[in-house]
XYZ file of C-alpha atoms in Angstrom:
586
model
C -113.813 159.018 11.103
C -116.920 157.152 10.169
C -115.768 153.248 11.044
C -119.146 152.232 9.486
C -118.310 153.399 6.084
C -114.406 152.658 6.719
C -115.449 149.370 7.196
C -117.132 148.962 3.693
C -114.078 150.164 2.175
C -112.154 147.652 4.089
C -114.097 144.821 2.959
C -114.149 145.738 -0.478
C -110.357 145.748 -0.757
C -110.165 142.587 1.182
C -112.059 140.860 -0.895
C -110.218 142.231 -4.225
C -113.919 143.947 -5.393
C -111.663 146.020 -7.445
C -114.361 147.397 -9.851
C -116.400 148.026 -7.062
C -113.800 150.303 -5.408
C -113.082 152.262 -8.568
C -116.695 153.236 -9.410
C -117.047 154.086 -5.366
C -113.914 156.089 -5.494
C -112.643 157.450 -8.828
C -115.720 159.919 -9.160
C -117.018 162.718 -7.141
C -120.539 164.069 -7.054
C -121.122 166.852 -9.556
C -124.772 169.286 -9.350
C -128.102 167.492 -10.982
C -131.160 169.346 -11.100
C -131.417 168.861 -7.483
C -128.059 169.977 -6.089
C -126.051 166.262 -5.200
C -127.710 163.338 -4.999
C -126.388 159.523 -4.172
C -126.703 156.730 -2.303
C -125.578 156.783 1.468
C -122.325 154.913 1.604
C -118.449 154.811 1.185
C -116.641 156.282 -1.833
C -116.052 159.961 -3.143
C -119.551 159.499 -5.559
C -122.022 158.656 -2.430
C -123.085 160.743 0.102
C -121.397 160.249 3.974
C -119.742 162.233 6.101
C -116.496 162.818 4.013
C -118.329 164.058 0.967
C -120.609 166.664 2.790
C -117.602 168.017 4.796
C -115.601 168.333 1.681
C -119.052 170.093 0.002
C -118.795 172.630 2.946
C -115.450 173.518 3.162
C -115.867 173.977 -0.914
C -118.663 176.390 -0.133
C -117.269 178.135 2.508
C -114.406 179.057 0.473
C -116.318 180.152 -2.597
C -118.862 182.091 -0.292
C -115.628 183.656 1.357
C -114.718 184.834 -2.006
C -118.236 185.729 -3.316
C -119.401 187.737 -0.244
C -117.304 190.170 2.513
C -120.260 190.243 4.919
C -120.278 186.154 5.049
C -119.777 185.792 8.811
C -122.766 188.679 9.444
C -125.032 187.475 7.696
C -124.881 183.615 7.975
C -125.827 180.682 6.837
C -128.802 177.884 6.747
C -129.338 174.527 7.326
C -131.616 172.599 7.630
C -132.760 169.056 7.035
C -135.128 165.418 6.360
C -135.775 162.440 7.974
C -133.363 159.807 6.158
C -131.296 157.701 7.745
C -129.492 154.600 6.678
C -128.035 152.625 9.727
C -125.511 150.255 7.568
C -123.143 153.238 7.039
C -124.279 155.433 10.085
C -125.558 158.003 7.946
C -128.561 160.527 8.359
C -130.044 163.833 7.154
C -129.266 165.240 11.009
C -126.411 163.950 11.126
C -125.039 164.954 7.560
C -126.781 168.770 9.035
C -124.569 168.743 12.131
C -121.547 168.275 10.177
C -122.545 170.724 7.369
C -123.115 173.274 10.215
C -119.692 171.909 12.209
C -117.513 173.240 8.851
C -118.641 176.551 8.818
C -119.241 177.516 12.713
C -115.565 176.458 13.159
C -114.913 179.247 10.640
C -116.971 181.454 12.601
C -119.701 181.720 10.391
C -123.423 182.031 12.258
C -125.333 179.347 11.360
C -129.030 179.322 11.413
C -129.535 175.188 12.322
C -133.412 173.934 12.416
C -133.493 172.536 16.023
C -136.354 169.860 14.125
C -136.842 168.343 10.356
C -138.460 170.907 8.157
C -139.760 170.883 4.553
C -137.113 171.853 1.772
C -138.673 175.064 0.809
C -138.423 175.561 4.330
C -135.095 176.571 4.089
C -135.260 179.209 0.773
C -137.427 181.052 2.741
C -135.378 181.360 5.595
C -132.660 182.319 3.579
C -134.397 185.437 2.478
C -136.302 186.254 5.332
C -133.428 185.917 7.617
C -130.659 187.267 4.961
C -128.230 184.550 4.786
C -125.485 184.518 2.026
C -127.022 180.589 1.352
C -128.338 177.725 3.024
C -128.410 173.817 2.621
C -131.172 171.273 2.477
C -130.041 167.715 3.408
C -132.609 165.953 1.424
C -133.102 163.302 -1.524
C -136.530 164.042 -1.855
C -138.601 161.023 -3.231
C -135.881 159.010 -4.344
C -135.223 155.513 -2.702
C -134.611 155.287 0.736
C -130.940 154.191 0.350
C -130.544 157.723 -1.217
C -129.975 161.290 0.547
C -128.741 164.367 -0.829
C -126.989 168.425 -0.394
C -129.267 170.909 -2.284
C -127.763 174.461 -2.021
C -129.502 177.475 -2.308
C -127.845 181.457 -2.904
C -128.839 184.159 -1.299
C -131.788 185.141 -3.392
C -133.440 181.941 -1.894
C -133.288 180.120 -5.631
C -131.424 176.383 -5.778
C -127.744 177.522 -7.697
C -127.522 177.389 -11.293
C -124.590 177.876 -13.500
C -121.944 179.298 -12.747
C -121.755 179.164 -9.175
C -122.326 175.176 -9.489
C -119.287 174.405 -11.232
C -117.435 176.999 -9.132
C -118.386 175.023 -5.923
C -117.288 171.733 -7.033
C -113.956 173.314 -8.392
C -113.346 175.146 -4.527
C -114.125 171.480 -3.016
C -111.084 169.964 -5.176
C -109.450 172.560 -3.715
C -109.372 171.586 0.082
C -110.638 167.689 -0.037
C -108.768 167.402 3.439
C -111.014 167.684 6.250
C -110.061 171.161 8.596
C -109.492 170.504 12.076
C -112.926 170.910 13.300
C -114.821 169.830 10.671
C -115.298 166.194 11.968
C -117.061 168.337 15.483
C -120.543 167.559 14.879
C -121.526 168.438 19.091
C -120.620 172.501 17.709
C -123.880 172.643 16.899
C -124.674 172.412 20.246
C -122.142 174.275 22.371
C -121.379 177.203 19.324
C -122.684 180.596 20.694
C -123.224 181.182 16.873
C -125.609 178.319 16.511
C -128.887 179.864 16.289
C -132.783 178.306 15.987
C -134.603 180.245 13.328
C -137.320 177.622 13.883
C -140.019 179.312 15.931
C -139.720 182.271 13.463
C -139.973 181.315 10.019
C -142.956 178.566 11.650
C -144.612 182.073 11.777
C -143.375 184.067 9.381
C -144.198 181.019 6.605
C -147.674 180.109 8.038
C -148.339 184.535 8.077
C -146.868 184.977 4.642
C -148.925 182.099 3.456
C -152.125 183.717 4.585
C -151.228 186.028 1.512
C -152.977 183.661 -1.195
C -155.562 182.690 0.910
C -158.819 184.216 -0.524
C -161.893 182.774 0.641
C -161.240 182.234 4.162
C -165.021 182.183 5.047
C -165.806 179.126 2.997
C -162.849 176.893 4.353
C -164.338 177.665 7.892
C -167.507 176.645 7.190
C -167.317 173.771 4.721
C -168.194 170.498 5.365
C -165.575 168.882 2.885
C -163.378 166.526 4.603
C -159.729 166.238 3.216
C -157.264 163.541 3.972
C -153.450 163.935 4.203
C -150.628 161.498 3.751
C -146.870 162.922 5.001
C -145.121 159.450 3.019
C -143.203 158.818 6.334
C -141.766 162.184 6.443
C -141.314 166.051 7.622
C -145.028 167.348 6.286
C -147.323 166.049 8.898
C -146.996 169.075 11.460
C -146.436 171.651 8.476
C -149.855 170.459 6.724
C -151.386 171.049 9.726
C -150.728 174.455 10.764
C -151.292 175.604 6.677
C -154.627 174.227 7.442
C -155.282 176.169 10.733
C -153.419 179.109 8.868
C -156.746 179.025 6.326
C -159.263 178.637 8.111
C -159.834 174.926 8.047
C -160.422 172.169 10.438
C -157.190 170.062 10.450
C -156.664 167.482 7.643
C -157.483 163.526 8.307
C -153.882 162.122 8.786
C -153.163 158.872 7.293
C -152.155 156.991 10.368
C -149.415 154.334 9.334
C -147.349 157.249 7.737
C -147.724 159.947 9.529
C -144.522 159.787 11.670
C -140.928 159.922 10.086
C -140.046 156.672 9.300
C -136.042 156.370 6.967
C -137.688 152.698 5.798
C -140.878 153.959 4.073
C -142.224 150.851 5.265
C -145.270 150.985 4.039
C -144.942 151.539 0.225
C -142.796 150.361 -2.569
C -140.846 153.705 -3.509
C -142.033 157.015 -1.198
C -142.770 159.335 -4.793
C -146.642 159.999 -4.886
C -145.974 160.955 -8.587
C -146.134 156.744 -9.030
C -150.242 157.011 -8.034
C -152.836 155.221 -7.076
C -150.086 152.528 -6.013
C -148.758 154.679 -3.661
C -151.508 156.260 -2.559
C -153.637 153.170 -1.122
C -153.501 153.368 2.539
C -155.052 157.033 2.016
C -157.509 156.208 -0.253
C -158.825 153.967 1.938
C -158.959 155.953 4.560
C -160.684 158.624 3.268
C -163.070 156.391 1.775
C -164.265 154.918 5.466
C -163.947 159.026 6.738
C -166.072 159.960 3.602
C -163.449 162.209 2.682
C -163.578 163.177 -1.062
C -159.970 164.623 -1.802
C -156.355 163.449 -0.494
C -153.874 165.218 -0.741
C -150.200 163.874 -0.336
C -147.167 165.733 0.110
C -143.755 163.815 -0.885
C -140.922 163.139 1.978
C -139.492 166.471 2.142
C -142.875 168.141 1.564
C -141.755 170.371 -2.007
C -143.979 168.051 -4.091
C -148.180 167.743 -3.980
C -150.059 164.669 -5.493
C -153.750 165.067 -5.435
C -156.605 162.534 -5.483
C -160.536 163.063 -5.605
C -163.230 160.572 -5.560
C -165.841 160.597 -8.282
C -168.976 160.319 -8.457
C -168.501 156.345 -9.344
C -166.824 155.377 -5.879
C -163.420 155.820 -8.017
C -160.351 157.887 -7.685
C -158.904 160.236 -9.796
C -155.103 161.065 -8.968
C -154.460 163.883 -10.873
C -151.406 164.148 -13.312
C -148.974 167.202 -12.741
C -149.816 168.842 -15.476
C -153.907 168.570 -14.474
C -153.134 170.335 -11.663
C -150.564 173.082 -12.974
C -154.523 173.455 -15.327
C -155.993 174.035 -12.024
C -153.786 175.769 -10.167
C -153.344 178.576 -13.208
C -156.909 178.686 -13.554
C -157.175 179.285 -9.963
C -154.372 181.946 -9.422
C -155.247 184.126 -12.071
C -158.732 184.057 -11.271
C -157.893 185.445 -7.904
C -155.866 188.012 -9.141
C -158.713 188.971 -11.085
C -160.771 189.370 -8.717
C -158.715 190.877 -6.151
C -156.343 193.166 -7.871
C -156.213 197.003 -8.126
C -157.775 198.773 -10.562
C -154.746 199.896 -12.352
C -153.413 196.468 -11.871
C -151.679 195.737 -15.897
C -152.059 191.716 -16.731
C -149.603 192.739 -18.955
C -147.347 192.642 -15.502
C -148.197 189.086 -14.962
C -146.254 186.180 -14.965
C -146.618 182.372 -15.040
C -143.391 180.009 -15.486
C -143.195 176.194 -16.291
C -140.391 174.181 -17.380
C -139.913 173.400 -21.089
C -141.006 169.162 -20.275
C -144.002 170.408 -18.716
C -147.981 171.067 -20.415
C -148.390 174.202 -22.354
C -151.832 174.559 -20.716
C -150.559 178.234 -19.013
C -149.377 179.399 -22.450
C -152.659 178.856 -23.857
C -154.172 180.656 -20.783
C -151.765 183.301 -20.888
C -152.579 184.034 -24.674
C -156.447 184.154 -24.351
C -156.306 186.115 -20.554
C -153.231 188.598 -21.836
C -150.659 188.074 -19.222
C -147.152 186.488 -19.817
C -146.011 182.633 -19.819
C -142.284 181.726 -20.119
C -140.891 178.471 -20.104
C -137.609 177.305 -18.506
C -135.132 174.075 -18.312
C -136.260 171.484 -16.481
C -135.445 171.756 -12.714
C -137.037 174.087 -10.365
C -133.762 175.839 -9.799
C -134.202 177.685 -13.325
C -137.447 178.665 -11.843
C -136.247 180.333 -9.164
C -133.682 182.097 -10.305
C -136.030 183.551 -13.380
C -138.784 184.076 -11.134
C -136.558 186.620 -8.931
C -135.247 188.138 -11.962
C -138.662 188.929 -13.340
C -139.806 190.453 -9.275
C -136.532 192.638 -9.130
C -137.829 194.327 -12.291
C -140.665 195.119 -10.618
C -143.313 192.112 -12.513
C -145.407 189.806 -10.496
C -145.196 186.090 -10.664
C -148.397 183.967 -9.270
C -147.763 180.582 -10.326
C -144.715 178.448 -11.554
C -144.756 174.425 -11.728
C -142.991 171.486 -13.514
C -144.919 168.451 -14.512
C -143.303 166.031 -11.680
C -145.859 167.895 -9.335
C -143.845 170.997 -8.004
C -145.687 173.244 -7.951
C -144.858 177.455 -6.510
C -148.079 179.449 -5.458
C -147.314 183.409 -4.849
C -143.793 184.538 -4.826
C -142.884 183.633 -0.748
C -140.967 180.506 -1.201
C -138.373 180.331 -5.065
C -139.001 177.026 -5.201
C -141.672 174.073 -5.659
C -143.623 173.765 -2.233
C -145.945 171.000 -1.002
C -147.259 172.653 2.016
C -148.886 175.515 0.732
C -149.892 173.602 -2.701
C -151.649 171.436 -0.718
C -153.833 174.195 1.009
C -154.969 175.895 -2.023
C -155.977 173.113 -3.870
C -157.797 172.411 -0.723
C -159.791 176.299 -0.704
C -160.363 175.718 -4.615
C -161.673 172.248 -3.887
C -164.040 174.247 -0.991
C -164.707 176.956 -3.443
C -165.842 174.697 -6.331
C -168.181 172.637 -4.019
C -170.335 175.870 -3.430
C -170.609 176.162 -6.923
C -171.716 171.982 -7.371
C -168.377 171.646 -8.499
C -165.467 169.153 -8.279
C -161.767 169.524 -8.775
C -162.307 166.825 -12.044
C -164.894 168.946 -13.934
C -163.064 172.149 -13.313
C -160.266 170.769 -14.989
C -162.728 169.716 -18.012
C -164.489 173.390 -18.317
C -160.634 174.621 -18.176
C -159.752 172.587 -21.193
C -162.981 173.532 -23.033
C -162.575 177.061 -22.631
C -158.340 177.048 -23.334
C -158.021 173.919 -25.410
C -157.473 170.133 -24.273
C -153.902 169.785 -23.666
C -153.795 166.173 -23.164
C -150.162 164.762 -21.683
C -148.456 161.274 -21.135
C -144.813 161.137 -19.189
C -143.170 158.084 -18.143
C -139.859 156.955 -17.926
C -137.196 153.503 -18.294
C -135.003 152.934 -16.012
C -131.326 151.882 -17.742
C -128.053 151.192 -15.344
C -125.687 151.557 -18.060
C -124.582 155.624 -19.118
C -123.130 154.460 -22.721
C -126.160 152.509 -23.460
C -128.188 156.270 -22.729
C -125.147 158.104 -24.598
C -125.485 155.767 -27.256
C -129.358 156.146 -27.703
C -128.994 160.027 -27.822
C -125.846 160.008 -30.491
C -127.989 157.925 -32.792
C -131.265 160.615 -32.956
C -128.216 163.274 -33.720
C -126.655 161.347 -36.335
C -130.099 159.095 -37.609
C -130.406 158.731 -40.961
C -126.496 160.500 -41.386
C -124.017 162.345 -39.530
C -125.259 164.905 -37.831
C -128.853 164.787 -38.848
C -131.834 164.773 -36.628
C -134.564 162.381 -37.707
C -136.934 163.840 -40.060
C -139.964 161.321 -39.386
C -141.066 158.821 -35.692
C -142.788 156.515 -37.775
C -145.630 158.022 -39.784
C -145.057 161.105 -37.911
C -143.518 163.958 -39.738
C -140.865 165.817 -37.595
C -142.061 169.719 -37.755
C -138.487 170.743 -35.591
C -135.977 169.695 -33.354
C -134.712 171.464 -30.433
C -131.609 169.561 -28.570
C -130.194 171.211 -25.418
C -127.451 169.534 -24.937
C -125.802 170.876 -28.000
C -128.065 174.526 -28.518
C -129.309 173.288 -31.835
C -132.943 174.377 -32.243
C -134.443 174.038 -36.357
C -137.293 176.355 -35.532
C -134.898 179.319 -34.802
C -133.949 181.536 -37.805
C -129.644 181.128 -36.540
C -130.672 177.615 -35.664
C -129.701 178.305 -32.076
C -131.594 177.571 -28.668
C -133.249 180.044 -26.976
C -132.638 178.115 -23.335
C -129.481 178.126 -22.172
C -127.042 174.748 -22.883
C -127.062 172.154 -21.071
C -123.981 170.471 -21.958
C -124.034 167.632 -18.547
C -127.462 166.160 -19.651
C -129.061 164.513 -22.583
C -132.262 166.155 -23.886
C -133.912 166.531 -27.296
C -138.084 167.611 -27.968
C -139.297 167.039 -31.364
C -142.573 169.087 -32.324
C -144.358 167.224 -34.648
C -147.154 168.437 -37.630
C -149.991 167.080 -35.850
C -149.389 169.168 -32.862
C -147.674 167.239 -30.533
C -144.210 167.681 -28.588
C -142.349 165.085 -27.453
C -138.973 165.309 -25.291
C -136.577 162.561 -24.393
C -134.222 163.472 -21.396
C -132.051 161.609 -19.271
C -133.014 162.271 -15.581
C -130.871 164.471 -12.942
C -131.323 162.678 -9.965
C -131.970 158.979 -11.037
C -130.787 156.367 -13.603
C -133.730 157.240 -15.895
C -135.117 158.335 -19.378
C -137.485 160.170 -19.419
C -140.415 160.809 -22.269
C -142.457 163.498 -21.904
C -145.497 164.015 -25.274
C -148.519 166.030 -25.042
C -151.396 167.134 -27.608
C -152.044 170.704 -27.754
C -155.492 171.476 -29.097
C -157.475 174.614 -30.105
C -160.559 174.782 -28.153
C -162.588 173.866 -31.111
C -160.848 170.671 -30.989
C -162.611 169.074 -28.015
C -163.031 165.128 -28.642
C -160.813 164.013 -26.666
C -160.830 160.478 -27.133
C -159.547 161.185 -30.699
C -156.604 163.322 -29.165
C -155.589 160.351 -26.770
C -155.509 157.749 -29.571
C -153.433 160.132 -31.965
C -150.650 160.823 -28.815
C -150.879 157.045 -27.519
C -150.178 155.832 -31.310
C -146.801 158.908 -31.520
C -145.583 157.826 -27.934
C -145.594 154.255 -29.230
C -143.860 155.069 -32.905
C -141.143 157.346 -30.190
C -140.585 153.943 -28.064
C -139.840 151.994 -30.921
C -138.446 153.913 -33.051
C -136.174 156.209 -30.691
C -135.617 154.189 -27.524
C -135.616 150.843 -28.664
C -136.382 149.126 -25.399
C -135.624 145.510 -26.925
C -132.450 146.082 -28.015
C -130.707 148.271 -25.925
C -131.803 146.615 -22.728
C -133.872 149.020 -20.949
C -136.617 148.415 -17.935
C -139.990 149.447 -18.357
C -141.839 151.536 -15.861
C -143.276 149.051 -13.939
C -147.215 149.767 -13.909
């Protein structure tokens, strides 16, 4: 019922784009690591209308089977600011029919009357009890791109098996119901309800939890600027601030407001840098503010930038920060916890692509570190685990700067991120600190864990499929390379088959992940390098880091030794050249 996208269809068979029709139409979406995620447009593989009405109706009827109280207890939606006019498509929109499926079926449905930040709506699925909820988001990706992240009733993103489960229930009823196409229920459904006012306060109280040093935010003089990337974080930021203590962040002007164009930089991911990040460095240097922080479009991701003493900037990598924020968290614990409190009972979490830096805190301060696969929804769903037998989690990240303070929110959050870096940025000061020579004591003390990720972008899946099948059959079949170069191989874990040569049965400890390509290689100098193929964008990713004992502290030596191994890994694994792929541009 969408002429817009009817009309591209049209065309495309008018003009005989045959090719063009089959890839739009002889594929559906299946779960990344981020729920679904496609372009807005026509065709069974992109995100419109159709697609999230079929999603819903597939979720209704799996929920229906999964849970007898389904229509007490509800549902939530909520969702970004995207919006793509050629095809009549936006996050509000795409919420409105999500929430249109499932009040027809007299399900309650708790509908954000606004945009909110993703982890907006985990939390509101466990404070207000829902079986699940749905984010309509793509994040940072492009602007042509929007997506349908799910999360169960224990507020994590679903993992295996519901995921498969899901898509299986959608083949099952592809036919839109009778109401589905009513997108005005949202508006005249008595079971349409506006959970915004209270998890605003319920987030902003809860968040108060890991605030520690309230005194010092509302006295500092340290000036912070905030960038929103033309999306839902501006008001959110704000009120985290007030919620601490702290005079209200600088906004950056230009991109404070939701815009779907992201007119004002070349893709809307602050992981890219000091690129992306110009409009508020600039600002904050004519405000004399010494740290930015910028929160991503739908507010789950943190960059961070400080000024040193130079006049330059430092944007911090991921990884940096997860230094930081570990450092920080479990020194607050410290501090604050009983005196029967067992570290022993502690938890940190980081995905298997991300720095090791918490391990090596975790084995020198006693508590435990466990890693996961890459995607914050193996996070979650560990991290309740570990709090329903009774353990406490303070900090979980993953290297493309999601990061989880406390245990309110089960997944990666750029609202409250952003306000503790900001109190340990204020706490450091009064001790002639600054964020960039924490992060240098840290490694001292734990051991310089020194990290490079970066990715190429290739269009073609056999070319990827083709790079992977040659590192598991290298020098013969089935045989994992043995050398990168001068490197010696040490071991080789691949998850996409559960081989792992450092276990005694030669198995994986982490679960298989069959759908995506992935293979680390731990090397005998120390380093660990991973090759994966992205979930959410035509991508492969490389991921090597140093790991160093604390007595090992030149670090200019480290860098050289993991700049030379990530060049012998191009060459020798990726082969750029000859199998056509795009470098990151810089």
């Amino acid at each position: 019922q969408n002429q817009k996208t009817k009309e591209q269809i049209e065309s495309l068979l008018q003009n005989g784009n045959h090719k063009e029709l089959r890839d739009r139409l002889c594929c559906r979406l299946s779960f990344g690591t981020a729920g679904l995620r496609s372009a807005m447009g026509a065709g069974f593989c992109y995100i419109n209308d159709l697609t999230v009405i079929q999603s819903t109706q597939g979720i209704y009827k799996y929920l229906e089977r999964c849970f007898p109280d389904f229509k007490q207890r509800g549902f939530v939606v909520g969702y970004d600011t995207r919006g793509q006019v050629t095809s009549n498509c936006s996050s509000k929109k795409l919420a409105k029919l999500t929430a249109a499926v499932l009040l027809a079926k007299d399900v309650p449905v708790h509908f954000f009357s606004t945009y909110v930040p993703t982890p907006f709506v985990p939390y509101a699925v466990r404070q207000l009890k829902a079986v699940a909820g749905v984010m309509i988001t793509a994040s940072h990706n492009r602007k042509e791109d929007n997506g349908y992240k799910v999360y169960w009733e224990n507020g994590a993103q679903i993992t295996s098996p519901h995921d498969k489960e899901i898509i299986k229930c959608i083949e099952e009823c592809v036919e839109p119901w009778k109401d589905s196409w009513n997108e005005n229920l949202v508006d005249t459904s008595p079971l349409r309800q506006d959970p915004l006012q209270k998890i605003c306060d319920c987030y902003m109280e809860d968040l108060k939890k890991i605030c520690y040093h309230r005194e010092l935010n509302e006295q500092t003089n340290l000036k912070f600027v905030h960038t929103s990337f033309h999306g839902v974080g501006h008001d959110y930021v704000q009120s985290a601030f007030k919620a601490f203590g702290f005079q209200p962040p600088i906004p950056v002007p230009e991109q404070k407001d939701p815009d779907p164009d992201f007119s004002t930089v070349k893709c809307p991911n602050p992981e890219e840098g000091e690129s992306v990040l110009e409009l508020s460095l600039r600002l904050a240097e004519k405000e004399n503010a010494k740290v930015v922080v910028a929160t991503d479009p739908d507010a789950d991701r943190l960059a961070v930038a400080e000024q040193q003493e130079d006049g330059c900037w430092k944007v911090f990598t991921g990884n940096e920060l997860a230094a930081l924020f570990g450092w920080w968290m479990f020194s607050c614990w410290k501090e604050n916890c009983s005196e029967d409190a067992d570290v022993k009972n502690v938890y940190m979490l980081a995905t298997t692509v991300s720095s090791k830096i918490l391990r090596a805190i975790a084995h020198k301060e006693g508590f435990h570190f466990e890693e996961t696969l890459p995607g914050f929804k193996w996070i979650g769903s560990r991290v309740k685990d570990l709090l329903d037998n009774g353990k406490e989690v303070l900090f979980a990240f993953e290297e493309s700067i999601g990061f989880m303070c406390g245990t309110s929110v089960l997944d990666k959050d750029g609202v409250s991120a952003a306000v503790v870096i900001a109190e340990m940025a204020t706490y450091l000061e009064s001790k002639n600190l600054t964020l960039a020579q924490k992060l240098i004591e840290i490694y001292e003390m734990y051991g310089y864990h020194i990290s490079k990720t970066s990715y190429f972008l290739c269009y073609d899946p056999s070319t990827i499929k083709r790079i992977f099948e040659k590192l598991r059959n290298f020098d013969a079949p089935q045989s994992y390379p043995k050398f990168c170069g001068i490197y010696n191989i040490l071991h080789v874990r691949d998850i996409t088959t559960g081989y792992d040569s450092s276990q005694p049965n030669e198995k994986s400890v982490l679960p298989v992940s069959k759908s995506s390509q992935m293979i680390t290689f731990t090397f005998q100098n120390g380093c660990v390098a991973t090759l994966r193929t992205s979930g959410t964008e035509p991508k492969i990713k490389y991921y090597a880091e140093m790991c160093a004992l604390p007595e090992q502290s030149d670090r200019s030596v480290l860098e050289e030794e993991l700049q030379k191994l990530i060049e012998a890994l191009i060459e020798n694994f990726l082969e750029p050249d000859k199998n056509g792929l795009i470098w990151r541009s810089a």
